[in-house]
Amino acid sequence: LIVFRMPRSSKKTSKKVEDMEVDGEDRGNLLFMENERVINAFDSPSDVASARRGAFNVKSILKEIKVEMIKETDEKMTLEYDIIGVDAPIANALRRVLIAEVPSMAIEKIYLYQNTSVIQDEVLSHRLGLLPLYCDPREFEMPKEKIVGINENGVDCEEVPTPDPNVHLVFSINVTCTKNAKASAAASEPSELYHDSSVYSSAFQWIPIGDQKERFAANPPRMVHEDILVAKMRPGQQIEALVHCVKGIGRDHAKFSPVATASYRLLPFINLNREVEGAEAELLQKAFSEGVVEIREGKAVVVDARRDTSSRNVFRHEELEDAVEMGKVKDHFIFSVESTGALPASTLVVEACKVLERKSRVLKELISASLAEFA
């Protein structure tokens, strides 16, 4: 597909998109944004950019794919990195695997012995299930059977089943709200008047089973955050429960998703078609996000197009319409991953790649088996 672009200030047609470059980028690999439309956004017959330019060759494709680490927070829970040389289907597959198919641990069964707070049992159980746990899911196995119904495998619903140290984590909570006899007469806040008026995630205590005490001695399982408010109570109210945690994936339930966010965006590009000076330079700078355009020696200069949010506000000014060409690089993805806390974000990305690799191997085996049947 050849896309022609008609400049606003001229009636002559431009060169082929593929025959021109912007800052060293092949224009056929760029998506162009105008005031009211996006051009050169056609679908490719391949998910790999290099395959569009010639024969499909795995080795040459792998050489062009790059991963660059951009930014990681000190606690390693938030990561920004770039994937270069692939198209949206592959990038989106990685995003979806991060959200739905990388396993983590979460509360699965809650054996509630006492709940006299104002929160209903089912609502309290739902809140507990969403608490993020700090433990490495790679140390555990997926549960092989469900404990549901009555008398399944000889287990009655009135009994707590025996946990498996290779499958389960067990936590307990027992909090009772009482009056503070030492509260001053002027006290008005519940935290001053009562003990344990607010129940936080720090109230959960880990109960080691089997050899877990030795296995996790260096880094015991716990809640990721100890200040998550679970419930509020008043004197005489109590919450007592035993919870069993298992390994699962976000495709089954959102509580198993190991990431708070996993998203990507295309790398923006901004090209100045002419010199922009004086008042126009100041107007151009204000039209973009902070840090994108700077004024040097009275002239506007694009210093960091990556910061741009692609608002296209610049096209609202008629005097600047012919000065700017902007868009996205089709095969340059900026990923942002935020872990819920169980594993560092970089580790989650590696685990997601392993899941994709397993899926690819299974697909290859299925294709090979199908071809063998017709041979």
JSON list of C-alpha atoms in Angstrom, two decimals, residues 36-165:
[
{"chain": "A", "resi": 36, "resn": "GLU", "atom": "CA", "xyz": [-8.52, 15.07, 12.15]},
{"chain": "A", "resi": 37, "resn": "ARG", "atom": "CA", "xyz": [-7.07, 11.85, 10.78]},
{"chain": "A", "resi": 38, "resn": "VAL", "atom": "CA", "xyz": [-4.33, 9.27, 11.10]},
{"chain": "A", "resi": 39, "resn": "ILE", "atom": "CA", "xyz": [-2.65, 8.04, 7.92]},
{"chain": "A", "resi": 40, "resn": "ASN", "atom": "CA", "xyz": [-0.34, 5.17, 7.01]},
{"chain": "A", "resi": 41, "resn": "ALA", "atom": "CA", "xyz": [-2.08, 3.04, 9.64]},
{"chain": "A", "resi": 42, "resn": "PHE", "atom": "CA", "xyz": [-2.66, 0.09, 7.33]},
{"chain": "A", "resi": 43, "resn": "ASP", "atom": "CA", "xyz": [-2.39, -3.49, 8.57]},
{"chain": "A", "resi": 44, "resn": "SER", "atom": "CA", "xyz": [0.70, -5.44, 7.70]},
{"chain": "A", "resi": 45, "resn": "PRO", "atom": "CA", "xyz": [0.68, -9.01, 6.32]},
{"chain": "A", "resi": 46, "resn": "SER", "atom": "CA", "xyz": [3.26, -9.90, 8.98]},
{"chain": "A", "resi": 47, "resn": "ASP", "atom": "CA", "xyz": [3.71, -9.29, 12.71]},
{"chain": "A", "resi": 48, "resn": "VAL", "atom": "CA", "xyz": [7.41, -8.58, 12.14]},
{"chain": "A", "resi": 49, "resn": "ALA", "atom": "CA", "xyz": [8.52, -5.33, 10.56]},
{"chain": "A", "resi": 50, "resn": "SER", "atom": "CA", "xyz": [11.52, -6.78, 8.70]},
{"chain": "A", "resi": 51, "resn": "ALA", "atom": "CA", "xyz": [9.35, -9.45, 7.06]},
{"chain": "A", "resi": 52, "resn": "ARG", "atom": "CA", "xyz": [7.41, -6.71, 5.27]},
{"chain": "A", "resi": 53, "resn": "ARG", "atom": "CA", "xyz": [10.57, -5.63, 3.48]},
{"chain": "A", "resi": 54, "resn": "GLY", "atom": "CA", "xyz": [11.62, -9.03, 2.14]},
{"chain": "A", "resi": 55, "resn": "ALA", "atom": "CA", "xyz": [11.60, -12.79, 2.67]},
{"chain": "A", "resi": 56, "resn": "PHE", "atom": "CA", "xyz": [10.74, -14.12, 6.11]},
{"chain": "A", "resi": 57, "resn": "ASN", "atom": "CA", "xyz": [13.97, -15.14, 7.83]},
{"chain": "A", "resi": 58, "resn": "VAL", "atom": "CA", "xyz": [13.94, -15.96, 11.54]},
{"chain": "A", "resi": 59, "resn": "LYS", "atom": "CA", "xyz": [17.64, -15.26, 12.15]},
{"chain": "A", "resi": 60, "resn": "SER", "atom": "CA", "xyz": [17.55, -11.83, 10.51]},
{"chain": "A", "resi": 61, "resn": "ILE", "atom": "CA", "xyz": [14.34, -10.98, 12.35]},
{"chain": "A", "resi": 62, "resn": "LEU", "atom": "CA", "xyz": [15.84, -11.89, 15.73]},
{"chain": "A", "resi": 63, "resn": "LYS", "atom": "CA", "xyz": [18.83, -9.65, 15.02]},
{"chain": "A", "resi": 64, "resn": "GLU", "atom": "CA", "xyz": [16.52, -6.66, 14.52]},
{"chain": "A", "resi": 65, "resn": "ILE", "atom": "CA", "xyz": [14.45, -7.20, 17.68]},
{"chain": "A", "resi": 66, "resn": "LYS", "atom": "CA", "xyz": [15.81, -5.17, 20.57]},
{"chain": "A", "resi": 67, "resn": "VAL", "atom": "CA", "xyz": [14.84, -4.75, 24.22]},
{"chain": "A", "resi": 68, "resn": "GLU", "atom": "CA", "xyz": [16.06, -1.66, 26.07]},
{"chain": "A", "resi": 69, "resn": "MET", "atom": "CA", "xyz": [15.67, -1.03, 29.78]},
{"chain": "A", "resi": 70, "resn": "ILE", "atom": "CA", "xyz": [14.66, 2.59, 30.30]},
{"chain": "A", "resi": 71, "resn": "LYS", "atom": "CA", "xyz": [13.71, 3.09, 33.94]},
{"chain": "A", "resi": 72, "resn": "GLU", "atom": "CA", "xyz": [13.24, 0.97, 37.07]},
{"chain": "A", "resi": 73, "resn": "THR", "atom": "CA", "xyz": [12.27, 2.24, 40.51]},
{"chain": "A", "resi": 74, "resn": "ASP", "atom": "CA", "xyz": [14.49, 1.57, 43.52]},
{"chain": "A", "resi": 75, "resn": "GLU", "atom": "CA", "xyz": [12.09, -1.03, 44.94]},
{"chain": "A", "resi": 76, "resn": "LYS", "atom": "CA", "xyz": [12.01, -2.70, 41.48]},
{"chain": "A", "resi": 77, "resn": "MET", "atom": "CA", "xyz": [8.21, -2.81, 41.40]},
{"chain": "A", "resi": 78, "resn": "THR", "atom": "CA", "xyz": [7.77, -0.44, 38.45]},
{"chain": "A", "resi": 79, "resn": "LEU", "atom": "CA", "xyz": [9.57, -0.87, 35.14]},
{"chain": "A", "resi": 80, "resn": "GLU", "atom": "CA", "xyz": [9.65, 0.97, 31.84]},
{"chain": "A", "resi": 81, "resn": "TYR", "atom": "CA", "xyz": [11.32, -0.70, 28.88]},
{"chain": "A", "resi": 82, "resn": "ASP", "atom": "CA", "xyz": [11.20, -0.62, 25.07]},
{"chain": "A", "resi": 83, "resn": "ILE", "atom": "CA", "xyz": [10.63, -3.43, 22.59]},
{"chain": "A", "resi": 84, "resn": "ILE", "atom": "CA", "xyz": [11.83, -2.53, 19.09]},
{"chain": "A", "resi": 85, "resn": "GLY", "atom": "CA", "xyz": [11.33, -4.49, 15.89]},
{"chain": "A", "resi": 86, "resn": "VAL", "atom": "CA", "xyz": [7.96, -6.20, 16.42]},
{"chain": "A", "resi": 87, "resn": "ASP", "atom": "CA", "xyz": [4.38, -5.27, 15.58]},
{"chain": "A", "resi": 88, "resn": "ALA", "atom": "CA", "xyz": [1.35, -4.81, 17.81]},
{"chain": "A", "resi": 89, "resn": "PRO", "atom": "CA", "xyz": [0.10, -8.46, 17.89]},
{"chain": "A", "resi": 90, "resn": "ILE", "atom": "CA", "xyz": [3.32, -9.69, 19.51]},
{"chain": "A", "resi": 91, "resn": "ALA", "atom": "CA", "xyz": [3.56, -6.74, 21.89]},
{"chain": "A", "resi": 92, "resn": "ASN", "atom": "CA", "xyz": [-0.09, -7.18, 22.84]},
{"chain": "A", "resi": 93, "resn": "ALA", "atom": "CA", "xyz": [0.41, -10.91, 23.42]},
{"chain": "A", "resi": 94, "resn": "LEU", "atom": "CA", "xyz": [3.14, -10.09, 25.95]},
{"chain": "A", "resi": 95, "resn": "ARG", "atom": "CA", "xyz": [0.87, -7.56, 27.66]},
{"chain": "A", "resi": 96, "resn": "ARG", "atom": "CA", "xyz": [-2.02, -10.03, 27.89]},
{"chain": "A", "resi": 97, "resn": "VAL", "atom": "CA", "xyz": [0.22, -12.79, 29.24]},
{"chain": "A", "resi": 98, "resn": "LEU", "atom": "CA", "xyz": [1.54, -10.42, 31.93]},
{"chain": "A", "resi": 99, "resn": "ILE", "atom": "CA", "xyz": [-2.00, -9.65, 33.04]},
{"chain": "A", "resi": 100, "resn": "ALA", "atom": "CA", "xyz": [-3.67, -13.04, 32.72]},
{"chain": "A", "resi": 101, "resn": "GLU", "atom": "CA", "xyz": [-1.20, -15.92, 32.52]},
{"chain": "A", "resi": 102, "resn": "VAL", "atom": "CA", "xyz": [1.77, -15.26, 34.80]},
{"chain": "A", "resi": 103, "resn": "PRO", "atom": "CA", "xyz": [0.86, -17.04, 38.08]},
{"chain": "A", "resi": 104, "resn": "SER", "atom": "CA", "xyz": [0.84, -15.55, 41.56]},
{"chain": "A", "resi": 105, "resn": "MET", "atom": "CA", "xyz": [-0.46, -16.47, 45.02]},
{"chain": "A", "resi": 106, "resn": "ALA", "atom": "CA", "xyz": [-3.77, -15.22, 46.41]},
{"chain": "A", "resi": 107, "resn": "ILE", "atom": "CA", "xyz": [-6.29, -16.09, 49.12]},
{"chain": "A", "resi": 108, "resn": "GLU", "atom": "CA", "xyz": [-8.62, -18.76, 47.77]},
{"chain": "A", "resi": 109, "resn": "LYS", "atom": "CA", "xyz": [-10.52, -20.20, 50.76]},
{"chain": "A", "resi": 110, "resn": "ILE", "atom": "CA", "xyz": [-11.61, -18.28, 53.85]},
{"chain": "A", "resi": 111, "resn": "TYR", "atom": "CA", "xyz": [-12.81, -20.22, 56.87]},
{"chain": "A", "resi": 112, "resn": "LEU", "atom": "CA", "xyz": [-14.64, -17.54, 58.83]},
{"chain": "A", "resi": 113, "resn": "TYR", "atom": "CA", "xyz": [-15.13, -18.42, 62.48]},
{"chain": "A", "resi": 114, "resn": "GLN", "atom": "CA", "xyz": [-16.38, -15.06, 63.66]},
{"chain": "A", "resi": 115, "resn": "ASN", "atom": "CA", "xyz": [-17.47, -11.83, 61.97]},
{"chain": "A", "resi": 116, "resn": "THR", "atom": "CA", "xyz": [-19.57, -9.45, 64.01]},
{"chain": "A", "resi": 117, "resn": "SER", "atom": "CA", "xyz": [-18.42, -6.34, 62.15]},
{"chain": "A", "resi": 118, "resn": "VAL", "atom": "CA", "xyz": [-20.83, -4.35, 59.96]},
{"chain": "A", "resi": 119, "resn": "ILE", "atom": "CA", "xyz": [-19.31, -5.89, 56.82]},
{"chain": "A", "resi": 120, "resn": "GLN", "atom": "CA", "xyz": [-21.21, -8.91, 55.51]},
{"chain": "A", "resi": 121, "resn": "ASP", "atom": "CA", "xyz": [-19.32, -12.20, 55.35]},
{"chain": "A", "resi": 122, "resn": "GLU", "atom": "CA", "xyz": [-19.25, -12.37, 51.55]},
{"chain": "A", "resi": 123, "resn": "VAL", "atom": "CA", "xyz": [-18.11, -8.74, 51.19]},
{"chain": "A", "resi": 124, "resn": "LEU", "atom": "CA", "xyz": [-15.36, -9.25, 53.78]},
{"chain": "A", "resi": 125, "resn": "SER", "atom": "CA", "xyz": [-14.24, -12.43, 52.02]},
{"chain": "A", "resi": 126, "resn": "HIS", "atom": "CA", "xyz": [-14.05, -10.59, 48.72]},
{"chain": "A", "resi": 127, "resn": "ARG", "atom": "CA", "xyz": [-11.90, -7.86, 50.28]},
{"chain": "A", "resi": 128, "resn": "LEU", "atom": "CA", "xyz": [-9.55, -10.41, 51.80]},
{"chain": "A", "resi": 129, "resn": "GLY", "atom": "CA", "xyz": [-9.19, -12.26, 48.50]},
{"chain": "A", "resi": 130, "resn": "LEU", "atom": "CA", "xyz": [-7.85, -9.14, 46.79]},
{"chain": "A", "resi": 131, "resn": "LEU", "atom": "CA", "xyz": [-5.06, -8.53, 49.32]},
{"chain": "A", "resi": 132, "resn": "PRO", "atom": "CA", "xyz": [-1.69, -8.86, 47.51]},
{"chain": "A", "resi": 133, "resn": "LEU", "atom": "CA", "xyz": [0.64, -11.46, 49.01]},
{"chain": "A", "resi": 134, "resn": "TYR", "atom": "CA", "xyz": [4.42, -11.24, 49.18]},
{"chain": "A", "resi": 135, "resn": "CYS", "atom": "CA", "xyz": [5.69, -14.71, 48.29]},
{"chain": "A", "resi": 136, "resn": "ASP", "atom": "CA", "xyz": [7.36, -16.31, 45.29]},
{"chain": "A", "resi": 137, "resn": "PRO", "atom": "CA", "xyz": [4.75, -18.35, 43.36]},
{"chain": "A", "resi": 138, "resn": "ARG", "atom": "CA", "xyz": [7.54, -20.33, 41.68]},
{"chain": "A", "resi": 139, "resn": "GLU", "atom": "CA", "xyz": [8.03, -22.14, 45.00]},
{"chain": "A", "resi": 140, "resn": "PHE", "atom": "CA", "xyz": [4.53, -23.63, 44.83]},
{"chain": "A", "resi": 141, "resn": "GLU", "atom": "CA", "xyz": [2.55, -26.00, 42.64]},
{"chain": "A", "resi": 142, "resn": "MET", "atom": "CA", "xyz": [-0.84, -25.37, 41.10]},
{"chain": "A", "resi": 143, "resn": "PRO", "atom": "CA", "xyz": [-3.71, -26.94, 43.10]},
{"chain": "A", "resi": 144, "resn": "LYS", "atom": "CA", "xyz": [-4.71, -30.27, 41.58]},
{"chain": "A", "resi": 145, "resn": "GLU", "atom": "CA", "xyz": [-8.25, -30.40, 42.94]},
{"chain": "A", "resi": 146, "resn": "LYS", "atom": "CA", "xyz": [-10.93, -28.01, 44.08]},
{"chain": "A", "resi": 147, "resn": "ILE", "atom": "CA", "xyz": [-12.52, -28.07, 47.52]},
{"chain": "A", "resi": 148, "resn": "VAL", "atom": "CA", "xyz": [-16.12, -27.24, 46.80]},
{"chain": "A", "resi": 149, "resn": "GLY", "atom": "CA", "xyz": [-19.50, -28.60, 47.77]},
{"chain": "A", "resi": 150, "resn": "ILE", "atom": "CA", "xyz": [-20.22, -31.01, 50.58]},
{"chain": "A", "resi": 151, "resn": "ASN", "atom": "CA", "xyz": [-18.32, -34.23, 51.25]},
{"chain": "A", "resi": 152, "resn": "GLU", "atom": "CA", "xyz": [-16.10, -33.95, 48.18]},
{"chain": "A", "resi": 153, "resn": "ASN", "atom": "CA", "xyz": [-13.29, -36.49, 48.53]},
{"chain": "A", "resi": 154, "resn": "GLY", "atom": "CA", "xyz": [-14.50, -37.14, 52.06]},
{"chain": "A", "resi": 155, "resn": "VAL", "atom": "CA", "xyz": [-14.17, -33.51, 53.18]},
{"chain": "A", "resi": 156, "resn": "ASP", "atom": "CA", "xyz": [-17.21, -31.98, 54.82]},
{"chain": "A", "resi": 157, "resn": "CYS", "atom": "CA", "xyz": [-17.83, -28.25, 54.44]},
{"chain": "A", "resi": 158, "resn": "GLU", "atom": "CA", "xyz": [-17.77, -27.91, 58.22]},
{"chain": "A", "resi": 159, "resn": "GLU", "atom": "CA", "xyz": [-14.13, -29.02, 58.34]},
{"chain": "A", "resi": 160, "resn": "VAL", "atom": "CA", "xyz": [-10.94, -27.25, 57.35]},
{"chain": "A", "resi": 161, "resn": "PRO", "atom": "CA", "xyz": [-9.03, -29.49, 54.91]},
{"chain": "A", "resi": 162, "resn": "THR", "atom": "CA", "xyz": [-5.42, -30.37, 55.62]},
{"chain": "A", "resi": 163, "resn": "PRO", "atom": "CA", "xyz": [-3.20, -27.96, 53.65]},
{"chain": "A", "resi": 164, "resn": "ASP", "atom": "CA", "xyz": [-0.37, -29.14, 51.40]},
{"chain": "A", "resi": 165, "resn": "PRO", "atom": "CA", "xyz": [2.96, -27.33, 52.06]}
]
